[in-house]
PDB file of C-alpha atoms and ligand atoms in Angstrom:
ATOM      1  CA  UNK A   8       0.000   0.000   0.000  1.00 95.00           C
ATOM      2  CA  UNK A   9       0.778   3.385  -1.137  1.00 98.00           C
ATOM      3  CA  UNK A  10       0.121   5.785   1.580  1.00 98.00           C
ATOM      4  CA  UNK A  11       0.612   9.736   1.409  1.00 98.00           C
ATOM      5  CA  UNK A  12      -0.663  12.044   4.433  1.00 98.00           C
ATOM      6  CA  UNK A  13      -0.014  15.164   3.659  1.00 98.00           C
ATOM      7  CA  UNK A  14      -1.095  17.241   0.293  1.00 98.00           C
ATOM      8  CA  UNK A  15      -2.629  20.893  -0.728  1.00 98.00           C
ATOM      9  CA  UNK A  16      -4.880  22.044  -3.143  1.00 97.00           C
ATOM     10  CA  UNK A  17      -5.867  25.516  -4.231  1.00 96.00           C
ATOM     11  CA  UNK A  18      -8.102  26.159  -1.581  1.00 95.00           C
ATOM     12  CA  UNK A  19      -5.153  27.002   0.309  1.00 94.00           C
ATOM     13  CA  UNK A  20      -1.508  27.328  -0.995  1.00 94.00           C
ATOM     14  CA  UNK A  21      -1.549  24.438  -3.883  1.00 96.00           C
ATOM     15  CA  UNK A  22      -1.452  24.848  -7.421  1.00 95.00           C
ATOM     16  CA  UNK A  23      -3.682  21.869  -8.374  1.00 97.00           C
ATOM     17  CA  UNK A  24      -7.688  21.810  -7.401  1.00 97.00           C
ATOM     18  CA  UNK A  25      -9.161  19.366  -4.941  1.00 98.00           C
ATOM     19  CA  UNK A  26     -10.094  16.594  -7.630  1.00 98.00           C
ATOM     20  CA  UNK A  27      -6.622  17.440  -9.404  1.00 98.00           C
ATOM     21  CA  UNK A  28      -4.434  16.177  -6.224  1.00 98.00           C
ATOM     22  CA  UNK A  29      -6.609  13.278  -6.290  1.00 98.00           C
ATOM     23  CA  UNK A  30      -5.801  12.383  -9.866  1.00 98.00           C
ATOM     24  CA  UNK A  31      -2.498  12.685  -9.818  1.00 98.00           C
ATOM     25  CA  UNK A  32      -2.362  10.840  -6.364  1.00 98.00           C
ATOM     26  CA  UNK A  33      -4.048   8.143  -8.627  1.00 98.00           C
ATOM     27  CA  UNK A  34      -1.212   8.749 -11.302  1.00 98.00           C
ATOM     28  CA  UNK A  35       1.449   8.569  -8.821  1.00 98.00           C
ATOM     29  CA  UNK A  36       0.281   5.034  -7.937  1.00 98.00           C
ATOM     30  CA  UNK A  37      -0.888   6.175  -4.099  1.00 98.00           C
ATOM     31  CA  UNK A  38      -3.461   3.893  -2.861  1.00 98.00           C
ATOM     32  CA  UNK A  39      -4.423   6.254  -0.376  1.00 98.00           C
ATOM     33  CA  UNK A  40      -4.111  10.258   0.160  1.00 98.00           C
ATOM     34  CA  UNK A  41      -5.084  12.524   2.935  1.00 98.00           C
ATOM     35  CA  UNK A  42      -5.731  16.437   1.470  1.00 98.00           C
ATOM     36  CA  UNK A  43      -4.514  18.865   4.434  1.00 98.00           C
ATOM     37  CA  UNK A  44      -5.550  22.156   3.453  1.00 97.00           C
ATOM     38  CA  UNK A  45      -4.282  24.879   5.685  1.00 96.00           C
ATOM     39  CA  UNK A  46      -6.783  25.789   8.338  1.00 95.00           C
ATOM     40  CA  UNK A  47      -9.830  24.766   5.978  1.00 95.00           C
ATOM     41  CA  UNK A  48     -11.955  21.720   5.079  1.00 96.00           C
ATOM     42  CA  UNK A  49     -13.138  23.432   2.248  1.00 96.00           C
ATOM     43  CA  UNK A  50     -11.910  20.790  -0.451  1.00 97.00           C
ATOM     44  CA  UNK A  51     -13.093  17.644   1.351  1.00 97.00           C
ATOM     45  CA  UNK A  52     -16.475  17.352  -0.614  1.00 97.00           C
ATOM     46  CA  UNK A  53     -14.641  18.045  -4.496  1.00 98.00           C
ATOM     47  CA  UNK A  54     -11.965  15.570  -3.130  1.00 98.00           C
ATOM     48  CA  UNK A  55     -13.905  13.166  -1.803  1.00 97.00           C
ATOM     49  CA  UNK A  56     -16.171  12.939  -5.022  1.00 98.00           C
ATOM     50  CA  UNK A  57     -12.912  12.904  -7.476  1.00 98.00           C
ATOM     51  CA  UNK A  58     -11.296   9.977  -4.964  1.00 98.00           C
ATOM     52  CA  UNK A  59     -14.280   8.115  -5.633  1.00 97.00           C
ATOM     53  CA  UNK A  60     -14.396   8.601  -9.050  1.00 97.00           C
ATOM     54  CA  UNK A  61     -10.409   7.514  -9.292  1.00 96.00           C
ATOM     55  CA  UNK A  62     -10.494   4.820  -7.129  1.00 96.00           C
ATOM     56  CA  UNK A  63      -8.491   6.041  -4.777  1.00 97.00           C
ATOM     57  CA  UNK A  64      -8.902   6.071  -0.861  1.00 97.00           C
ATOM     58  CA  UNK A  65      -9.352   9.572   0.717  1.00 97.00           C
ATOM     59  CA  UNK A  66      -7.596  10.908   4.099  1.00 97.00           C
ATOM     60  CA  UNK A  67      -9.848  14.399   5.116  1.00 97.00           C
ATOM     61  CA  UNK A  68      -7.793  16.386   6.994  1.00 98.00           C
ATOM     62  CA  UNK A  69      -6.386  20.044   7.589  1.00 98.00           C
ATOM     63  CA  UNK A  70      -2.976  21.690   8.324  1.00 98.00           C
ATOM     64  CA  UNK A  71      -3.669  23.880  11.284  1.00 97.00           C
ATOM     65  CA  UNK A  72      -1.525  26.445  12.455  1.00 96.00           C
ATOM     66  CA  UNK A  73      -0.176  27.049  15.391  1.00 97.00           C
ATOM     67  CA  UNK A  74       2.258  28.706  18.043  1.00 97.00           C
ATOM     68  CA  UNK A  75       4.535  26.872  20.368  1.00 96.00           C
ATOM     69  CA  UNK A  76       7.528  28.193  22.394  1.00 90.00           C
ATOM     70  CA  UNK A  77       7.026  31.694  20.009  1.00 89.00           C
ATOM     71  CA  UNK A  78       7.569  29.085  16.818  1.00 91.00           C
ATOM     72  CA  UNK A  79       5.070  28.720  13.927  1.00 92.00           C
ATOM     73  CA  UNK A  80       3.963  24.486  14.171  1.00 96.00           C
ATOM     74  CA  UNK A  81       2.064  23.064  11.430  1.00 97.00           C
ATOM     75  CA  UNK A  82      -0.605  20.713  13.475  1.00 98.00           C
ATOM     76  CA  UNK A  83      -1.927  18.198  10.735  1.00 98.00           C
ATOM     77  CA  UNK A  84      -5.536  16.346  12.207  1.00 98.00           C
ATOM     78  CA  UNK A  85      -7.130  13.922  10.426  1.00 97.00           C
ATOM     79  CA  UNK A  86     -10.731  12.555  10.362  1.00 96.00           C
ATOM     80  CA  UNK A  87     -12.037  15.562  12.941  1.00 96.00           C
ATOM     81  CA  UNK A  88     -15.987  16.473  12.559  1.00 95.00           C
ATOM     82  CA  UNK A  89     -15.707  19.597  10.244  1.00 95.00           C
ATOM     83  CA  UNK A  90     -18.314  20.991  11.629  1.00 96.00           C
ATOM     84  CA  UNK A  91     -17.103  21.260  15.166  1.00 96.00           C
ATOM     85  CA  UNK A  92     -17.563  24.780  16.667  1.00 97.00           C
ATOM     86  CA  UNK A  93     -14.503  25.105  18.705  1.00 96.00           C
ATOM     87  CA  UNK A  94     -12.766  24.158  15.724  1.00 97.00           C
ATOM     88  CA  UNK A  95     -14.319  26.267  13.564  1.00 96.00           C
ATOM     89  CA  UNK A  96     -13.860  29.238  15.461  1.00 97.00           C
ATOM     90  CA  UNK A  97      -9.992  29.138  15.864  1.00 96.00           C
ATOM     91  CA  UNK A  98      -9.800  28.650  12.128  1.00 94.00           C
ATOM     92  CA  UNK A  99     -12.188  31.416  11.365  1.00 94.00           C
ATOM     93  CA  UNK A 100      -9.886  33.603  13.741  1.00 96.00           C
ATOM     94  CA  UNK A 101      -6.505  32.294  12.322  1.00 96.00           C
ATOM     95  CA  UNK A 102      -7.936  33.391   8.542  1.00 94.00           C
ATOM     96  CA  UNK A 103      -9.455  36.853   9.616  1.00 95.00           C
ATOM     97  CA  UNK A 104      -5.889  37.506  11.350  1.00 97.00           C
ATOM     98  CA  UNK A 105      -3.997  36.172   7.955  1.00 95.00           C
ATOM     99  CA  UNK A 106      -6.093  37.848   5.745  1.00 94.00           C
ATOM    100  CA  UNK A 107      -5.576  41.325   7.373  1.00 96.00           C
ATOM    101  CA  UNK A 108      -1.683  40.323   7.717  1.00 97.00           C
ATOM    102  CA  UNK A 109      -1.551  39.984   4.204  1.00 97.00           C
ATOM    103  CA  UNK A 110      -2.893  43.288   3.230  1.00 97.00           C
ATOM    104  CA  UNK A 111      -0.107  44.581   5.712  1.00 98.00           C
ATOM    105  CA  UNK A 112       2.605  42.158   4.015  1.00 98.00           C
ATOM    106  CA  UNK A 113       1.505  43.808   0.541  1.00 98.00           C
ATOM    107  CA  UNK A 114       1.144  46.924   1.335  1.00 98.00           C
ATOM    108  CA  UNK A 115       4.791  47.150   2.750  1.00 98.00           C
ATOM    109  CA  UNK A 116       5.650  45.636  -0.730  1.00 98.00           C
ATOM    110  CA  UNK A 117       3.962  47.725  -2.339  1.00 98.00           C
ATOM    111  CA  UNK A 118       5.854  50.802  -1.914  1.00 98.00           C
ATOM    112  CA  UNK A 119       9.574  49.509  -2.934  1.00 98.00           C
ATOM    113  CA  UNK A 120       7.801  46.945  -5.773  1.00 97.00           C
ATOM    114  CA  UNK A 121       5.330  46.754  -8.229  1.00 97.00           C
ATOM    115  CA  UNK A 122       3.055  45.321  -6.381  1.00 97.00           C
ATOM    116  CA  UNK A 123      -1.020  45.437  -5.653  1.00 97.00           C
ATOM    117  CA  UNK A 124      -3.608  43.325  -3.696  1.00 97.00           C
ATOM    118  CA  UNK A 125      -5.113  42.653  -6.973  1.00 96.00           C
ATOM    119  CA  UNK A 126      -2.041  40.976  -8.559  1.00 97.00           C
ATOM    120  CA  UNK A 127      -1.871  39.015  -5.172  1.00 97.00           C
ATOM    121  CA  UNK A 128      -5.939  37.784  -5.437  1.00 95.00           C
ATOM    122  CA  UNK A 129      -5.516  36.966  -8.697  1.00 95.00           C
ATOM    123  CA  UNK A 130      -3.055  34.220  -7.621  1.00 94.00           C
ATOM    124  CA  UNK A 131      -5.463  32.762  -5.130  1.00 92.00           C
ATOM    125  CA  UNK A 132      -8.093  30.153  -6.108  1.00 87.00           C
ATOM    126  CA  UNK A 133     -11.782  31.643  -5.109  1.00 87.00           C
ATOM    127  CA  UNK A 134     -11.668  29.282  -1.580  1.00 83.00           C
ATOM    128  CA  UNK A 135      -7.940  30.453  -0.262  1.00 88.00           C
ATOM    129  CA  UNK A 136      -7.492  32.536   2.244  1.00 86.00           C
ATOM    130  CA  UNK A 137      -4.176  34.796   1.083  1.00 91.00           C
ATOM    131  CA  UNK A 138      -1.012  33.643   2.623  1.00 94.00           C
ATOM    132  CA  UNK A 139       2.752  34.093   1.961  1.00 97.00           C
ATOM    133  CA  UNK A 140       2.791  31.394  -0.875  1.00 95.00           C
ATOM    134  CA  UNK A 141       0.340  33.620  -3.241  1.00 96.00           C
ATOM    135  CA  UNK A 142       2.628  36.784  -2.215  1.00 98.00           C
ATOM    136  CA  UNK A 143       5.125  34.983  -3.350  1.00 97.00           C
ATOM    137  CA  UNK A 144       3.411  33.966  -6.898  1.00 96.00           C
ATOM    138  CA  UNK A 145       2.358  36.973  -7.189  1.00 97.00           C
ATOM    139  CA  UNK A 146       5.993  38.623  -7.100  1.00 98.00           C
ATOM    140  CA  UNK A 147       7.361  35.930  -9.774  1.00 97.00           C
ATOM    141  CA  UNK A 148       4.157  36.973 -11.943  1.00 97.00           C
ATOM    142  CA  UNK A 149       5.573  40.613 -11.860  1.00 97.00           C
ATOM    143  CA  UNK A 150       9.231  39.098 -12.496  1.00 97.00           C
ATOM    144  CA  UNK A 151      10.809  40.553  -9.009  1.00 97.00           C
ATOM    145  CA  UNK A 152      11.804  37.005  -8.050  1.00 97.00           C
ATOM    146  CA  UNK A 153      12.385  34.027 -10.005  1.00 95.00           C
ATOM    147  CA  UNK A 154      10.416  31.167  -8.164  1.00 93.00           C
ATOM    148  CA  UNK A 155       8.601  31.091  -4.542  1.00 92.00           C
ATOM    149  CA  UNK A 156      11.508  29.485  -3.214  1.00 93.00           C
ATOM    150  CA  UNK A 157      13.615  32.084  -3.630  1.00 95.00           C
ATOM    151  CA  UNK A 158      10.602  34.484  -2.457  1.00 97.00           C
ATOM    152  CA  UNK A 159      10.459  32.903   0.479  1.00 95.00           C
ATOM    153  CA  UNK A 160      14.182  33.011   1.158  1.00 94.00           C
ATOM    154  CA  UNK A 161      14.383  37.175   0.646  1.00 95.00           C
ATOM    155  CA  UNK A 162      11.094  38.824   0.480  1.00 97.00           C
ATOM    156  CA  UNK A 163       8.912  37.181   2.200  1.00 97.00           C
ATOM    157  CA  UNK A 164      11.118  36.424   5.138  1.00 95.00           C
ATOM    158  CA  UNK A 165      10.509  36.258   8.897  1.00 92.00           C
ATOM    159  CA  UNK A 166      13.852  38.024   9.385  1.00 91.00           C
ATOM    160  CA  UNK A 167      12.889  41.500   6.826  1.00 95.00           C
ATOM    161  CA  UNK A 168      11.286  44.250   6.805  1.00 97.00           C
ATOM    162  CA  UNK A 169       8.106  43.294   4.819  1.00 98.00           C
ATOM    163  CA  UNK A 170       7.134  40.436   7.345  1.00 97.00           C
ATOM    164  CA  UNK A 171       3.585  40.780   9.234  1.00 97.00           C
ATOM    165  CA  UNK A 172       2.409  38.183  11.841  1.00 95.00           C
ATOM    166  CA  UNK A 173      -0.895  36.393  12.287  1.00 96.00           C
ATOM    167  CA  UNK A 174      -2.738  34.887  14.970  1.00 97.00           C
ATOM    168  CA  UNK A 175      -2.005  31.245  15.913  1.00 97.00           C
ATOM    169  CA  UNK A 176      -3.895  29.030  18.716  1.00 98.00           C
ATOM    170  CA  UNK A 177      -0.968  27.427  21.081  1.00 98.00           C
ATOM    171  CA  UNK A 178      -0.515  23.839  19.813  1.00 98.00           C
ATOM    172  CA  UNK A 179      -1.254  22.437  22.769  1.00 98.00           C
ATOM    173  CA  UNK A 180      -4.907  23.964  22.980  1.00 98.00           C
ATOM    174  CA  UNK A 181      -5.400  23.122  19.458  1.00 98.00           C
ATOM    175  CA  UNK A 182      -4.034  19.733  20.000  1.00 98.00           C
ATOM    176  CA  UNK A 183      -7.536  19.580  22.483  1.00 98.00           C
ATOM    177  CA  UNK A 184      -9.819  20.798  20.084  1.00 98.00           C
ATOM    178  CA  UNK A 185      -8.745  18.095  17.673  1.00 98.00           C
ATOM    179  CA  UNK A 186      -9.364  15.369  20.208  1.00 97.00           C
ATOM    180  CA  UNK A 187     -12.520  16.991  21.129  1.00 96.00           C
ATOM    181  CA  UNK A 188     -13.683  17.188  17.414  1.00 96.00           C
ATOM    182  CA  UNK A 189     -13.312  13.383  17.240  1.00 95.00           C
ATOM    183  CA  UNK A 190      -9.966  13.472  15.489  1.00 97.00           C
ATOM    184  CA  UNK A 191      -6.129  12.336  15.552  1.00 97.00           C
ATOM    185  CA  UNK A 192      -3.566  15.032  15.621  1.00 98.00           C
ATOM    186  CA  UNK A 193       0.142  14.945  14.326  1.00 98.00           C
ATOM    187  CA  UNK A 194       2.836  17.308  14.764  1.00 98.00           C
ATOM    188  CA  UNK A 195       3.669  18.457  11.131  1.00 98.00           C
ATOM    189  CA  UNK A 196       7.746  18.763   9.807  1.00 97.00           C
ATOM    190  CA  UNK A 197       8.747  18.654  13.680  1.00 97.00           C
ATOM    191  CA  UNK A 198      12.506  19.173  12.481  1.00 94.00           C
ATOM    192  CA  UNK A 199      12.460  21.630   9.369  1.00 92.00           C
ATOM    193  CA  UNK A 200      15.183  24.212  10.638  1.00 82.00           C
ATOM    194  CA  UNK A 201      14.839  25.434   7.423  1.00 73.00           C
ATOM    195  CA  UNK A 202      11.598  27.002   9.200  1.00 66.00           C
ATOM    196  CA  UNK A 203      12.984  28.701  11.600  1.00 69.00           C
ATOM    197  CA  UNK A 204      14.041  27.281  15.149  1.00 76.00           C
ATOM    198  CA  UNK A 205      12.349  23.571  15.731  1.00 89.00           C
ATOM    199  CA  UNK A 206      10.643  23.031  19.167  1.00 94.00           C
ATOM    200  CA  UNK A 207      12.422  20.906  22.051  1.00 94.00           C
ATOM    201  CA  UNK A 208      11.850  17.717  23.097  1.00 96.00           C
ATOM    202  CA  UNK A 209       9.913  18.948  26.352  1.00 96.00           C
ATOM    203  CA  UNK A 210       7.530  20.712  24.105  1.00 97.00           C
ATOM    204  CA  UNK A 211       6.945  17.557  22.150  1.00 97.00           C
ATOM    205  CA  UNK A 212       6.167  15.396  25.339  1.00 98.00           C
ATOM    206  CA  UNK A 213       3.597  18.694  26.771  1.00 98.00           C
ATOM    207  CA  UNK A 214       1.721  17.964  23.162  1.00 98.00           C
ATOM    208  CA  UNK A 215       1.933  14.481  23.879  1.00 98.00           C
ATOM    209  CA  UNK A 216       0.669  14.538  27.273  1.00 98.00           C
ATOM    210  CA  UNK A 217      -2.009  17.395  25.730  1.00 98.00           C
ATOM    211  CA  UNK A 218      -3.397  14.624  22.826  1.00 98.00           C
ATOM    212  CA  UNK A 219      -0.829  14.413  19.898  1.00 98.00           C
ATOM    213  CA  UNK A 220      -1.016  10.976  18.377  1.00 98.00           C
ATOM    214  CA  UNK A 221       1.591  11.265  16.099  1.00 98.00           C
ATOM    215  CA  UNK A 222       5.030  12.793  14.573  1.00 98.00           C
ATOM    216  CA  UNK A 223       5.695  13.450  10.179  1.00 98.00           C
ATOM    217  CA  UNK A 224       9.192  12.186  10.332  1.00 98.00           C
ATOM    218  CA  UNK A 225       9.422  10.794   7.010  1.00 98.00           C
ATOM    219  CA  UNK A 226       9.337  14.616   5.400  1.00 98.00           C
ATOM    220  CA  UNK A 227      11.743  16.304   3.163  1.00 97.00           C
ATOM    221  CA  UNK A 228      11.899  19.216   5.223  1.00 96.00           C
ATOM    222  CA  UNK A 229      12.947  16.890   8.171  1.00 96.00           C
ATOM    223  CA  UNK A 230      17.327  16.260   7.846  1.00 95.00           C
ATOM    224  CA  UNK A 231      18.752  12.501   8.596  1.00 96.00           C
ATOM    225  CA  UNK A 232      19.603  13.395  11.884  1.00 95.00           C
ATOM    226  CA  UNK A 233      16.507  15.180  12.854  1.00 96.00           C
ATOM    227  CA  UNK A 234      14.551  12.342  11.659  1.00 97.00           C
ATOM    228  CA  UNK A 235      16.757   9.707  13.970  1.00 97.00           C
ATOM    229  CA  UNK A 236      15.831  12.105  16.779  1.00 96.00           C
ATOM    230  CA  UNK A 237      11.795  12.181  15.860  1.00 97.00           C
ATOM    231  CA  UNK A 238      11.925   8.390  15.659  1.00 98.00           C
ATOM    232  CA  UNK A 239      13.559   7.981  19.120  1.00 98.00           C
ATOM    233  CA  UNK A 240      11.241  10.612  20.635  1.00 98.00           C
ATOM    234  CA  UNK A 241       7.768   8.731  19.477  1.00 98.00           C
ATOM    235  CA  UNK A 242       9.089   5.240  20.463  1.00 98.00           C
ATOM    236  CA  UNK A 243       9.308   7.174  24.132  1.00 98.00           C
ATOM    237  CA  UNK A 244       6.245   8.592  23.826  1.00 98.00           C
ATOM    238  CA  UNK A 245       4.210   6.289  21.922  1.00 98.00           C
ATOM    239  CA  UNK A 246       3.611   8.195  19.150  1.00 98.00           C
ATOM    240  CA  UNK A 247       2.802   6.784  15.585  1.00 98.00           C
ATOM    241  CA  UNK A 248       5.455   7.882  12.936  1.00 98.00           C
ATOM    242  CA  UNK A 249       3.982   9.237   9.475  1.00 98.00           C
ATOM    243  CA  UNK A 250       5.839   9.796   5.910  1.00 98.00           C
ATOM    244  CA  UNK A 251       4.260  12.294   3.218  1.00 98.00           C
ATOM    245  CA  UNK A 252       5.119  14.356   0.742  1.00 98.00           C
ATOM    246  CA  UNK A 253       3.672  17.979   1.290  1.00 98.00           C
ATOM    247  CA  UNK A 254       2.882  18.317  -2.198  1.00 98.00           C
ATOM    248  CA  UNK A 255       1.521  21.842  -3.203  1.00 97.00           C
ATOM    249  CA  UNK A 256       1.267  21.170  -7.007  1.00 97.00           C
ATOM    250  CA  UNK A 257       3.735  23.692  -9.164  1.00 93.00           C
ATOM    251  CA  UNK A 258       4.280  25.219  -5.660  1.00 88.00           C
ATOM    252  CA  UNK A 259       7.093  23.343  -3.952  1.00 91.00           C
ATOM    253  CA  UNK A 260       9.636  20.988  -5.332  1.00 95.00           C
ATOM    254  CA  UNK A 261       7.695  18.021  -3.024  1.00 97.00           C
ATOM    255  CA  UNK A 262       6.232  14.933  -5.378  1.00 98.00           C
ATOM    256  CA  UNK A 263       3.415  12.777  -4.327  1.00 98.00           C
ATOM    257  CA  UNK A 264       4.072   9.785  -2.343  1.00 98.00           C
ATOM    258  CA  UNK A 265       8.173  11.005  -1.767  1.00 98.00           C
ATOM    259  CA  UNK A 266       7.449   9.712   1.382  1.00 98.00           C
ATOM    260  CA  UNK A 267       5.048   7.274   2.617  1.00 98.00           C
ATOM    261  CA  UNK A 268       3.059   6.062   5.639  1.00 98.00           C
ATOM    262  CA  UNK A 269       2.596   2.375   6.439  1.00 97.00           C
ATOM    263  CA  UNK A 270      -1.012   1.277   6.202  1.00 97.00           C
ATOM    264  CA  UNK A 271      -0.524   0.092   9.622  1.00 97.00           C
ATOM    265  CA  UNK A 272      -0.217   3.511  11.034  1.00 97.00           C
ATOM    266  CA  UNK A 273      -3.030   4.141   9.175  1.00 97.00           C
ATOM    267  CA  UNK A 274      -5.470   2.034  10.471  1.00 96.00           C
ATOM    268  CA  UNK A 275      -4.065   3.031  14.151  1.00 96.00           C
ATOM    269  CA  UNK A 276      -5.160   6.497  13.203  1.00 96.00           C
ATOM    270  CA  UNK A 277      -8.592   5.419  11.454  1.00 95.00           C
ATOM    271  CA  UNK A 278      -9.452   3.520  14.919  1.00 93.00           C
ATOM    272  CA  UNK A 279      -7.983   6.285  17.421  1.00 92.00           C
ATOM    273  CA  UNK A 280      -9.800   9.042  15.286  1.00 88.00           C
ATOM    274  CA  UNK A 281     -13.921   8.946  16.879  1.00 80.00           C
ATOM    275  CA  UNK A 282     -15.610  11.512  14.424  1.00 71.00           C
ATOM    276  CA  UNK A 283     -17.766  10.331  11.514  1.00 60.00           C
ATOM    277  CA  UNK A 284     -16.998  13.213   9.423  1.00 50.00           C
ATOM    278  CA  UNK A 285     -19.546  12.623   6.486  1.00 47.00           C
ATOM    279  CA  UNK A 286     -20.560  16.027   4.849  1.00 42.00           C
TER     280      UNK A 286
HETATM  281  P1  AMP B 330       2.242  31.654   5.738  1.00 68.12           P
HETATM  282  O1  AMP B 330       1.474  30.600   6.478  1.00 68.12           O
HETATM  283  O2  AMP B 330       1.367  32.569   4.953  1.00 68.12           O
HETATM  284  O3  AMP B 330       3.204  32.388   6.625  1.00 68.12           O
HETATM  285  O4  AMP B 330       3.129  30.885   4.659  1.00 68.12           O
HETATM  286  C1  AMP B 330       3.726  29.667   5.013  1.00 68.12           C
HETATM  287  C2  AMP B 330       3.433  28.635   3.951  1.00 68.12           C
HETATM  288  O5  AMP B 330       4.249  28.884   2.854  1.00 68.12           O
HETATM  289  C3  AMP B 330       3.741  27.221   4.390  1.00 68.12           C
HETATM  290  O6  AMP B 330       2.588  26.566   4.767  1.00 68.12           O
HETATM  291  C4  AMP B 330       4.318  26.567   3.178  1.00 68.12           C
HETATM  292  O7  AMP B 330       3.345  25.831   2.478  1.00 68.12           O
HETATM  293  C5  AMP B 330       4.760  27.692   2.307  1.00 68.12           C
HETATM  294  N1  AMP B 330       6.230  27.787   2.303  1.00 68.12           N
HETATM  295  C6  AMP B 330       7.046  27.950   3.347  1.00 68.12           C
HETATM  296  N2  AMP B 330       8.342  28.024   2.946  1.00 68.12           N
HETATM  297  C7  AMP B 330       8.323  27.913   1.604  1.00 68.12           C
HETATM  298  C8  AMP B 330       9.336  27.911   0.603  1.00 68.12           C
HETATM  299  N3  AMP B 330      10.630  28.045   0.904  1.00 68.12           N
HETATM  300  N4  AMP B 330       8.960  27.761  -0.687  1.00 68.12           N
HETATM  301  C9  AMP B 330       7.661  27.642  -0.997  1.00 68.12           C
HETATM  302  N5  AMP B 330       6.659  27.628  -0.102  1.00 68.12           N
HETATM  303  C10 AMP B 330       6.987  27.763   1.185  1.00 68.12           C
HETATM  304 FE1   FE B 331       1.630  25.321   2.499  1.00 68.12          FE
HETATM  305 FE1   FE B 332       3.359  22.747   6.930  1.00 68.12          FE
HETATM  306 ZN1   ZN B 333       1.708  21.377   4.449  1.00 68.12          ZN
END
């Protein structure tokens, strides 16, 4: 089995729509593929009709975003009831908070580039709320940067002058809501330095203690050693261990099914998870 955990679609930061990642999960051979949308469920429905149609055995889920020891951590949950209201209402703040950070973001771009929210929306599929990835497009649109790599690396950096915040829940409180929502949570890319500064292992074992089920160690962003480390740390804590890709279409380098999750692990996380999250 062919398992992938962790894709996006355009109704966050991906290039390809919600049936799209599902066909070419199919064409890259995946038996199964969760869609992990940042803070949204939006695509579940498309995907889940498209997965059907190819054959192909659909993970709902969501990338939500949080704040942990003043670091940004990506918490992915999988199978939570989309409709629950505490839920809801941290995503709904987390998006209001990004979408007025990105106005800020452009703005500040705006007066050394040619740059305008309007060349920014028009990278955005109708769903997305605007985050540094569609910045980022919309800069190599106007030719100021070659790729959103290499956005990311100057621009749109924590470290310059054009960077905004947004709100983020503390992982550990989002962590609760997942559990409460019926569903199973798993720290996202727990080693990408590349990120910024990774969270210690005492953090890790507060999540653990707070709910987290699992830890993405097989991920690209994730080096040799920090991956040894990740493994270690969820034999001591009993955490499952999940591989994926991160694929965001034309958007990252990341291909479907780079890294994969034993179906094992995946039925651990289909039985731990309590929602029945039919829309
Ligand atoms: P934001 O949440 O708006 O601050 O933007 C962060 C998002 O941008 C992450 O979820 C990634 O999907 C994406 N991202 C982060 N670093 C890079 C990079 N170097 N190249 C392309 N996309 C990136
Ligand atoms: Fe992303
Ligand atoms: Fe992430
Ligand atoms: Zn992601």
């Amino acid at each position: 089995m062919r398992i992938d955990l962790h894709t996006h679609s355009t109704v966050s930061d991906g290039t390809d729509s919600p049936a799209e990642v599902m066909e070419a999960a199919r064409a890259a051979g995946l038996d199964a593929v969760a869609l992990t949308d940042h803070d949204t469920t939006a695509g579940w429905q498309d995907a889940a009709q498209a997965a059907a149609r190819a054959g192909i055995g659909l993970v709902r889920g969501t990338e939500f975003s949080t704040r942990c020891q003043g670091r940004s951590v990506h918490l992915l949950s999988y199978l939570h009831d989309p409709l629950d209201p505490g839920l809801l209402a941290e995503t709904s703040k987390v998006r209001d908070s990004r979408a007025v950070r990105a106005r800020i973001m452009v703005e500040r771009l705006g007066q050394d580039f040619p740059i305008t929210w309007d060349d920014v929306e028009a990278q955005a599929g109708p769903e997305a709320t605007i985050g540094r990835p569609h910045i980022a497009d919309a800069l190599v649109a106007a030719g100021i940067v070659g790729d959103r790599t290499a956005a990311f690396a100057d621009l749109l950096s924590p470290r310059g002058p054009y960077y905004e915040r947004h709100y983020a829940p503390l992982t550990v409180d989002l962590i609760q809501l997942v559990r409460q929502a019926g569903g199973f949570a798993v720290f996202a890319h727990p080693g990408a330095a590349s990120r910024g500064r990774i969270v210690d292992d005492a953090a890790i074992e507060e999540m653990a203690d707070a709910g987290l089920g699992g830890l993405e160690v097989r991920h690209r962003d994730n080096s040799p050693e920090q991956q040894e480390r990740l493994k270690g740390l969820a034999s001591r804590l009993g955490l499952v261990v999940t591989g994926s890709s991160d694929y965001h279409g034309t958007g990252k380098p990341n291909r479907l099914g780079e890294n994969l999750t034993d179906v094992e692990t995946l039925d651990a996380i289909v039985a731990c998870a309590t929602a029945t999250p039919l829309l």
